[in-house]
Amino acid sequence: MILQANWKTLLAAVTFCVPLLGCAQDHGNADFDQMLEHAESSAAAETTPVALATGGEAVERSVSNRKIIYTADVELVVDDFAVFERQISGVIGSHGGYAAERSSDRRHGDHRGGTWVIRVPVANYDAFLSGLDSLGFARSRSETSDDVTEAYVDLEARISNKQKLEERILAMLEERPGKLTDLMEIERELSRVREEIERMEGRMRVLKDQTSLATVTLRVVEEATYEPPAAPTFSDRIAATWGGSLRSIGQIATGLVIVAVALAPWAVMLVPIAFLAYRFRTRWLGARSVFVQSRTR
């Protein structure tokens, strides 16, 4: 009887403790989630905001501190392509740049040409473009600038937030009791935050490269007899008008000749047919006239 009573007591105790253990585990998970949320909100709150506006208490930013992506596209006409190839390396090196890409071709007969994609420090960007004028005639040039200061500052703040969150998660990993489920959850959260930091740091490296080095796409064409276009004089305008009229007359004459050539085969075939038809019609009209006269008699 005493043994039976002890078993009943033990069973009741186990039945009572199991729900308590489940509640404790749920409470532990909820507590862990709350700690993560608190760590993330605290990391975000500790980040000092960066103001781009000027005046008042905002941080003042000069033009030199802004992050701008500079790009240029230049078409250059040179007298001798071989001479240009020897000179361009010196010009690029003297401005602290390098040629990221280079290609050359002979698609225009004996006239050589090539394309360079050149990266130069932003501080030497204008000086490099001016230096190209000594190598040839810039037939065309276009420049663009893209201000990415806001995106740059925002990315810096986001990286700072994530790094502070990573530090807090690492501290939690050291202070947290050694429960396996909690440790696994912390490791997963730490891996996710680390992946986000690496992705944003990669984007930051791209922005730093684009804003520290300008990109110049240089297209070179060899034309030894090239003369830059000048403002036309009155005699030039008369000559151009006269030449245009002659070209128009020549084009009309050429068109007429082409039409005549196109109709010639048809004429060879249709002329005999038209002649036979004419002979047949003449004979038929003669026979009809004779028949009518015979009837009237």
Short mmCIF file of C-alpha atoms in Angstrom, two decimals:
data_model
loop_
_atom_site.label_atom_id
_atom_site.label_comp_id
_atom_site.label_asym_id
_atom_site.label_seq_id
_atom_site.Cartn_x
_atom_site.Cartn_y
_atom_site.Cartn_z
CA MET A 1 0.00 0.00 0.00
CA ILE A 2 2.83 2.38 0.88
CA LEU A 3 4.63 1.60 -2.43
CA GLN A 4 1.43 2.21 -4.38
CA ALA A 5 0.96 5.55 -2.64
CA ASN A 6 4.54 6.57 -3.47
CA TRP A 7 4.02 5.82 -7.19
CA LYS A 8 0.83 7.86 -7.21
CA THR A 9 2.61 10.78 -5.56
CA LEU A 10 5.49 10.62 -8.07
CA LEU A 11 3.11 10.52 -11.06
CA ALA A 12 1.21 13.55 -9.74
CA ALA A 13 4.45 15.46 -9.27
CA VAL A 14 5.60 14.72 -12.85
CA THR A 15 2.20 15.72 -14.24
CA PHE A 16 2.42 19.00 -12.37
CA CYS A 17 6.03 19.81 -13.35
CA VAL A 18 5.84 19.15 -17.13
CA PRO A 19 3.60 22.16 -17.88
CA LEU A 20 5.85 24.30 -15.72
CA LEU A 21 8.89 23.25 -17.74
CA GLY A 22 7.10 24.10 -21.00
CA CYS A 23 6.13 27.49 -19.69
CA ALA A 24 9.68 28.12 -18.58
CA GLN A 25 10.97 27.27 -22.06
CA ASP A 26 8.39 29.52 -23.72
CA HIS A 27 9.31 32.26 -21.29
CA GLY A 28 13.00 31.75 -22.14
CA ASN A 29 12.33 32.04 -25.90
CA ALA A 30 10.21 35.14 -25.40
CA ASP A 31 12.88 36.61 -23.19
CA PHE A 32 15.55 35.88 -25.85
CA ASP A 33 13.48 37.53 -28.60
CA GLN A 34 12.99 40.57 -26.39
CA MET A 35 16.73 40.76 -25.80
CA LEU A 36 17.43 40.69 -29.55
CA GLU A 37 14.87 43.42 -30.20
CA HIS A 38 16.32 45.51 -27.39
CA ALA A 39 19.87 45.05 -28.72
CA GLU A 40 18.85 46.11 -32.24
CA SER A 41 16.87 49.14 -31.06
CA SER A 42 19.70 50.21 -28.75
CA ALA A 43 22.25 49.92 -31.55
CA ALA A 44 20.10 52.08 -33.82
CA ALA A 45 19.54 54.66 -31.09
CA GLU A 46 23.26 55.02 -30.40
CA THR A 47 24.06 55.96 -34.01
CA THR A 48 24.63 59.70 -34.34
CA PRO A 49 22.56 61.09 -37.22
CA VAL A 50 24.42 62.95 -39.95
CA ALA A 51 22.84 66.15 -41.26
CA LEU A 52 23.54 67.26 -44.80
CA ALA A 53 21.88 70.65 -44.49
CA THR A 54 23.86 73.75 -43.56
CA GLY A 55 23.06 76.25 -40.85
CA GLY A 56 21.86 75.89 -37.25
CA GLU A 57 23.21 72.82 -35.46
CA ALA A 58 23.48 70.76 -38.63
CA VAL A 59 26.87 69.51 -39.74
CA GLU A 60 28.24 71.78 -42.42
CA ARG A 61 29.51 69.99 -45.56
CA SER A 62 31.58 71.67 -48.24
CA VAL A 63 31.55 70.65 -51.89
CA SER A 64 34.89 68.87 -51.44
CA ASN A 65 33.31 66.54 -48.85
CA ARG A 66 30.50 65.44 -51.09
CA LYS A 67 30.60 62.06 -52.81
CA ILE A 68 30.20 62.55 -56.57
CA ILE A 69 30.68 60.05 -59.39
CA TYR A 70 32.31 61.72 -62.43
CA THR A 71 32.23 60.17 -65.90
CA ALA A 72 33.28 61.52 -69.30
CA ASP A 73 33.10 60.33 -72.91
CA VAL A 74 35.65 61.84 -75.32
CA GLU A 75 36.18 61.26 -79.06
CA LEU A 76 39.67 62.28 -80.12
CA VAL A 77 41.02 62.66 -83.69
CA VAL A 78 44.80 62.16 -84.03
CA ASP A 79 47.25 62.41 -86.94
CA ASP A 80 49.28 59.30 -86.09
CA PHE A 81 47.83 56.50 -83.97
CA ALA A 82 51.27 55.01 -83.16
CA VAL A 83 52.50 58.33 -81.78
CA PHE A 84 49.34 58.70 -79.73
CA GLU A 85 49.82 55.24 -78.21
CA ARG A 86 53.27 56.23 -76.99
CA GLN A 87 52.06 59.53 -75.54
CA ILE A 88 48.82 58.47 -73.84
CA SER A 89 50.58 56.25 -71.29
CA GLY A 90 52.66 59.20 -70.11
CA VAL A 91 49.63 61.47 -69.82
CA ILE A 92 47.71 58.87 -67.81
CA GLY A 93 50.65 58.21 -65.50
CA SER A 94 51.40 61.89 -64.91
CA HIS A 95 47.85 62.35 -63.58
CA GLY A 96 47.98 59.32 -61.28
CA GLY A 97 45.57 57.20 -63.32
CA TYR A 98 45.57 53.86 -65.07
CA ALA A 99 43.96 52.25 -68.12
CA ALA A 100 41.25 49.84 -66.94
CA GLU A 101 40.40 48.66 -70.49
CA ARG A 102 41.94 49.06 -73.93
CA SER A 103 41.08 47.88 -77.43
CA SER A 104 42.21 48.79 -80.97
CA ASP A 105 40.99 47.99 -84.49
CA ARG A 106 41.52 48.67 -88.22
CA ARG A 107 37.92 48.61 -89.36
CA HIS A 108 38.27 51.85 -91.37
CA GLY A 109 40.80 50.66 -93.94
CA ASP A 110 44.30 51.72 -93.01
CA HIS A 111 42.99 54.21 -90.45
CA ARG A 112 43.59 52.83 -87.00
CA GLY A 113 41.50 53.52 -83.94
CA GLY A 114 41.04 52.40 -80.39
CA THR A 115 39.12 52.78 -77.15
CA TRP A 116 40.48 53.35 -73.66
CA VAL A 117 38.61 53.24 -70.35
CA ILE A 118 40.76 55.34 -68.03
CA ARG A 119 40.44 55.84 -64.25
CA VAL A 120 42.00 58.98 -62.78
CA PRO A 121 41.75 60.51 -59.28
CA VAL A 122 38.92 63.00 -58.99
CA ALA A 123 41.40 65.72 -57.98
CA ASN A 124 43.17 65.33 -61.35
CA TYR A 125 40.02 64.82 -63.44
CA ASP A 126 39.86 68.31 -65.02
CA ALA A 127 43.62 68.46 -65.58
CA PHE A 128 43.56 65.10 -67.35
CA LEU A 129 40.77 66.19 -69.72
CA SER A 130 42.73 69.35 -70.52
CA GLY A 131 45.84 67.26 -71.17
CA LEU A 132 44.03 65.28 -73.86
CA ASP A 133 43.86 68.42 -76.02
CA SER A 134 47.62 68.22 -76.56
CA LEU A 135 47.27 64.73 -78.11
CA GLY A 136 44.66 65.52 -80.76
CA PHE A 137 41.44 67.30 -81.59
CA ALA A 138 38.47 66.55 -79.32
CA ARG A 139 35.67 66.13 -81.84
CA SER A 140 33.14 65.50 -79.09
CA ARG A 141 33.11 65.44 -75.30
CA SER A 142 30.35 64.78 -72.79
CA GLU A 143 30.54 64.77 -69.00
CA THR A 144 28.15 63.62 -66.28
CA SER A 145 28.23 63.82 -62.48
CA ASP A 146 26.08 61.89 -60.02
CA ASP A 147 25.92 63.08 -56.40
CA VAL A 148 25.66 59.99 -54.14
CA THR A 149 26.43 61.74 -50.84
CA GLU A 150 23.06 60.89 -49.30
CA ALA A 151 23.33 57.21 -50.24
CA TYR A 152 26.92 57.13 -48.96
CA VAL A 153 26.06 58.63 -45.57
CA ASP A 154 22.99 56.40 -45.22
CA LEU A 155 25.08 53.33 -45.95
CA GLU A 156 27.67 54.39 -43.37
CA ALA A 157 24.95 54.72 -40.73
CA ARG A 158 23.43 51.34 -41.58
CA ILE A 159 26.83 49.64 -41.35
CA SER A 160 27.45 51.29 -37.98
CA ASN A 161 24.05 50.08 -36.72
CA LYS A 162 24.71 46.52 -37.80
CA GLN A 163 28.20 46.49 -36.28
CA LYS A 164 26.84 47.66 -32.91
CA LEU A 165 24.14 44.99 -33.12
CA GLU A 166 26.81 42.41 -33.86
CA GLU A 167 28.76 43.48 -30.77
CA ARG A 168 25.65 43.17 -28.58
CA ILE A 169 24.86 39.71 -29.95
CA LEU A 170 28.43 38.59 -29.24
CA ALA A 171 28.04 39.90 -25.68
CA MET A 172 24.79 37.95 -25.36
CA LEU A 173 26.57 34.85 -26.59
CA GLU A 174 29.10 35.17 -23.75
CA GLU A 175 26.58 36.01 -21.04
CA ARG A 176 23.74 33.70 -22.02
CA PRO A 177 23.34 30.44 -20.06
CA GLY A 178 24.49 27.42 -21.97
CA LYS A 179 21.17 26.19 -23.35
CA LEU A 180 21.61 24.56 -26.72
CA THR A 181 18.47 26.02 -28.31
CA ASP A 182 19.37 29.55 -27.20
CA LEU A 183 22.94 29.20 -28.43
CA MET A 184 21.77 27.98 -31.84
CA GLU A 185 19.33 30.90 -32.11
CA ILE A 186 22.06 33.40 -31.23
CA GLU A 187 24.42 31.84 -33.80
CA ARG A 188 21.78 32.11 -36.53
CA GLU A 189 21.09 35.74 -35.69
CA LEU A 190 24.82 36.51 -35.62
CA SER A 191 25.31 34.86 -39.03
CA ARG A 192 22.43 36.90 -40.53
CA VAL A 193 23.79 40.19 -39.19
CA ARG A 194 27.33 39.37 -40.37
CA GLU A 195 26.04 38.62 -43.88
CA GLU A 196 24.20 41.95 -44.02
CA ILE A 197 27.34 43.79 -42.87
CA GLU A 198 29.50 42.13 -45.54
CA ARG A 199 26.96 42.94 -48.26
CA MET A 200 26.78 46.60 -47.24
CA GLU A 201 30.57 46.85 -46.92
CA GLY A 202 30.87 45.53 -50.47
CA ARG A 203 28.50 48.23 -51.68
CA MET A 204 30.53 50.80 -49.71
CA ARG A 205 33.75 49.69 -51.43
CA VAL A 206 32.10 50.17 -54.82
CA LEU A 207 30.92 53.68 -53.90
CA LYS A 208 34.37 54.63 -52.58
CA ASP A 209 36.00 53.44 -55.80
CA GLN A 210 33.50 55.27 -58.02
CA THR A 211 33.73 58.53 -56.07
CA SER A 212 37.51 58.55 -55.63
CA LEU A 213 38.35 57.76 -59.28
CA ALA A 214 36.67 59.38 -62.29
CA THR A 215 35.97 57.22 -65.36
CA VAL A 216 36.93 58.57 -68.80
CA THR A 217 36.00 56.61 -71.94
CA LEU A 218 38.36 57.74 -74.70
CA ARG A 219 37.64 56.84 -78.34
CA VAL A 220 40.50 57.60 -80.73
CA VAL A 221 40.34 57.81 -84.55
CA GLU A 222 43.34 58.30 -86.85
CA GLU A 223 42.74 60.89 -89.61
CA ALA A 224 45.97 62.40 -90.95
CA THR A 225 44.18 64.93 -93.20
CA TYR A 226 41.47 65.87 -90.75
CA GLU A 227 40.67 69.57 -90.48
CA PRO A 228 38.42 70.87 -87.70
CA PRO A 229 35.21 72.41 -89.06
CA ALA A 230 35.29 76.22 -89.32
CA ALA A 231 32.49 78.78 -89.59
CA PRO A 232 31.42 78.96 -93.29
CA THR A 233 32.03 82.21 -95.19
CA PHE A 234 29.70 83.74 -97.81
CA SER A 235 31.67 82.19 -100.67
CA ASP A 236 31.59 78.83 -98.88
CA ARG A 237 27.81 79.04 -98.62
CA ILE A 238 27.49 79.87 -102.35
CA ALA A 239 29.78 76.99 -103.25
CA ALA A 240 27.85 74.64 -100.97
CA THR A 241 24.52 75.71 -102.53
CA TRP A 242 25.86 75.31 -106.07
CA GLY A 243 27.30 71.93 -105.23
CA GLY A 244 24.01 70.86 -103.64
CA SER A 245 22.07 71.81 -106.77
CA LEU A 246 24.48 69.89 -108.99
CA ARG A 247 24.20 66.87 -106.73
CA SER A 248 20.40 67.05 -106.90
CA ILE A 249 20.47 67.21 -110.74
CA GLY A 250 22.88 64.29 -110.80
CA GLN A 251 20.64 62.28 -108.48
CA ILE A 252 17.57 62.95 -110.69
CA ALA A 253 19.50 61.98 -113.84
CA THR A 254 20.76 58.86 -112.15
CA GLY A 255 17.21 57.98 -111.12
CA LEU A 256 15.92 58.40 -114.67
CA VAL A 257 18.69 56.20 -116.05
CA ILE A 258 17.91 53.53 -113.49
CA VAL A 259 14.19 53.66 -114.41
CA ALA A 260 15.07 53.35 -118.11
CA VAL A 261 17.31 50.37 -117.42
CA ALA A 262 14.58 48.77 -115.33
CA LEU A 263 12.00 49.21 -118.15
CA ALA A 264 14.28 48.01 -120.99
CA PRO A 265 13.58 44.25 -120.54
CA TRP A 266 9.86 44.91 -120.48
CA ALA A 267 10.13 47.01 -123.65
CA VAL A 268 11.93 44.17 -125.48
CA MET A 269 9.07 41.85 -124.60
CA LEU A 270 6.10 44.22 -124.99
CA VAL A 271 7.05 46.03 -128.25
CA PRO A 272 6.63 42.92 -130.52
CA ILE A 273 3.34 42.11 -128.80
CA ALA A 274 2.08 45.65 -129.31
CA PHE A 275 3.15 45.55 -132.99
CA LEU A 276 1.32 42.27 -133.60
CA ALA A 277 -1.76 43.61 -131.87
CA TYR A 278 -1.65 46.72 -134.06
CA ARG A 279 -1.35 44.64 -137.26
CA PHE A 280 -4.22 42.40 -136.18
CA ARG A 281 -6.45 45.36 -135.36
CA THR A 282 -5.65 47.04 -138.71
CA ARG A 283 -6.55 43.92 -140.69
CA TRP A 284 -9.69 43.37 -138.68
CA LEU A 285 -10.85 46.93 -139.28
CA GLY A 286 -10.12 46.56 -143.05
CA ALA A 287 -12.05 43.34 -143.28
CA ARG A 288 -14.95 44.86 -141.38
CA SER A 289 -15.01 47.88 -143.70
CA VAL A 290 -15.14 45.63 -146.80
CA PHE A 291 -17.98 43.61 -145.25
CA VAL A 292 -20.01 46.72 -144.45
CA GLN A 293 -19.60 48.09 -147.99
CA SER A 294 -20.71 44.81 -149.51
CA ARG A 295 -23.86 44.81 -147.42
CA THR A 296 -24.79 48.35 -148.37
CA ARG A 297 -24.66 47.49 -152.07
#
